C-alpha atoms as one frame of an Amber mdcrd trajectory, in Angstrom:
protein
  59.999  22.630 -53.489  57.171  20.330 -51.863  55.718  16.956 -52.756  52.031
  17.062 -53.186  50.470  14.033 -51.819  46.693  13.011 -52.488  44.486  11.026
 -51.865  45.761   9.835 -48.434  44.113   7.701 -46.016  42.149  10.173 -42.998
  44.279   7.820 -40.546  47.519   9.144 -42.002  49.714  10.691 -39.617  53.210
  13.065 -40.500  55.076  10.225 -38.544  53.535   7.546 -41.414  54.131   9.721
 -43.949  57.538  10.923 -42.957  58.889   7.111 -42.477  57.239   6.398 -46.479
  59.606   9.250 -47.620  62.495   8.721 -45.890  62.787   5.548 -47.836  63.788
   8.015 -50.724  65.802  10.968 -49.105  66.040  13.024 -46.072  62.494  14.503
 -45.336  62.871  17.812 -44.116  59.161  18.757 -43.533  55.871  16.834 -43.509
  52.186  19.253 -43.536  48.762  17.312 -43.421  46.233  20.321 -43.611  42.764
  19.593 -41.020  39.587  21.127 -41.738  38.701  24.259 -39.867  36.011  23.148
 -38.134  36.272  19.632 -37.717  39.542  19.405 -37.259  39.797  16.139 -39.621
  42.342  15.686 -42.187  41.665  17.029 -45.585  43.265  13.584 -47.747  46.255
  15.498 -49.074  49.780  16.246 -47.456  52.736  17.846 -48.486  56.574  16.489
 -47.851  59.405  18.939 -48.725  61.961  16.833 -49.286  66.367  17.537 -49.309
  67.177  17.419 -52.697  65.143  17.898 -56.068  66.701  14.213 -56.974  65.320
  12.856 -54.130  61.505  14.647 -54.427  61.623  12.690 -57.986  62.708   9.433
 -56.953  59.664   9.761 -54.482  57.390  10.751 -56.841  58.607   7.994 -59.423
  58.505   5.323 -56.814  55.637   6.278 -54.919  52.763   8.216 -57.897  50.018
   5.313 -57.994  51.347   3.209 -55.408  48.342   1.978 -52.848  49.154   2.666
 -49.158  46.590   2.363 -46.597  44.051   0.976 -48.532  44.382   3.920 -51.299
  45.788   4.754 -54.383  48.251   7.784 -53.808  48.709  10.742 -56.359  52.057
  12.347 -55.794  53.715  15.147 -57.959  55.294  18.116 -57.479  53.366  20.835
 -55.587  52.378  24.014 -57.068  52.604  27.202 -56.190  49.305  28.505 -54.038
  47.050  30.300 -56.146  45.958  33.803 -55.158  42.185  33.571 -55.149  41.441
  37.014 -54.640  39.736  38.634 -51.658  35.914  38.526 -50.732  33.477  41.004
 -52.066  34.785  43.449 -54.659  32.187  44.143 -57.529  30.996  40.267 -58.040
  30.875  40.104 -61.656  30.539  44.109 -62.325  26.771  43.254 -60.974  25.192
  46.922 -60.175  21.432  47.541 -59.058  21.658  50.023 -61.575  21.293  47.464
 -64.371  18.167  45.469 -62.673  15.596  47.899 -64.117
């Protein structure tokens, strides 16, 4: 399972991040999701750490602490939610039911 981190500094990088987290465990993946079309970072990151023990000493240790100039929010990430596709029926709107 994955660390969600948020509220992170847009000057972050996975190196920063990774060397924060290693101070609690072995870090065995670090993901800083960019915008699209800017290609700037969004402000939250994601650490998968070795072992569940160590993802909760670095959420113990590290929830609320300020880094960078900011407060950080770190928990344990949830699942993606499916959020459907685009289109479908919209509400069950029909043309039918405008006059």
């Amino acid at each position: 399972m994955s660390v969600y981190i948020g509220n992170l500094s847009y000057e972050v990088t996975e190196e920063s991040l990774n060397a924060v987290f290693a101070e609690y465990g072995s870090v065995k993946q670090v993901k800083l999701p960019t915008n699209r079309e800017t290609g700037q970072l969004r402000g939250f990151g994601f650490v998968e750490m070795g072992t569940d023990a160590e993802e909760t000493a670095a959420i113990d240790a590290l929830d609320g602490a300020e880094w960078m100039g900011r407060q950080m929010k770190v928990n344990k990430a949830r699942p993606r939610e499916d959020r459907g596709s685009f289109g479908g029926d919209r509400g069950n709107y029909s043309f039918r039911n405008r006059y």
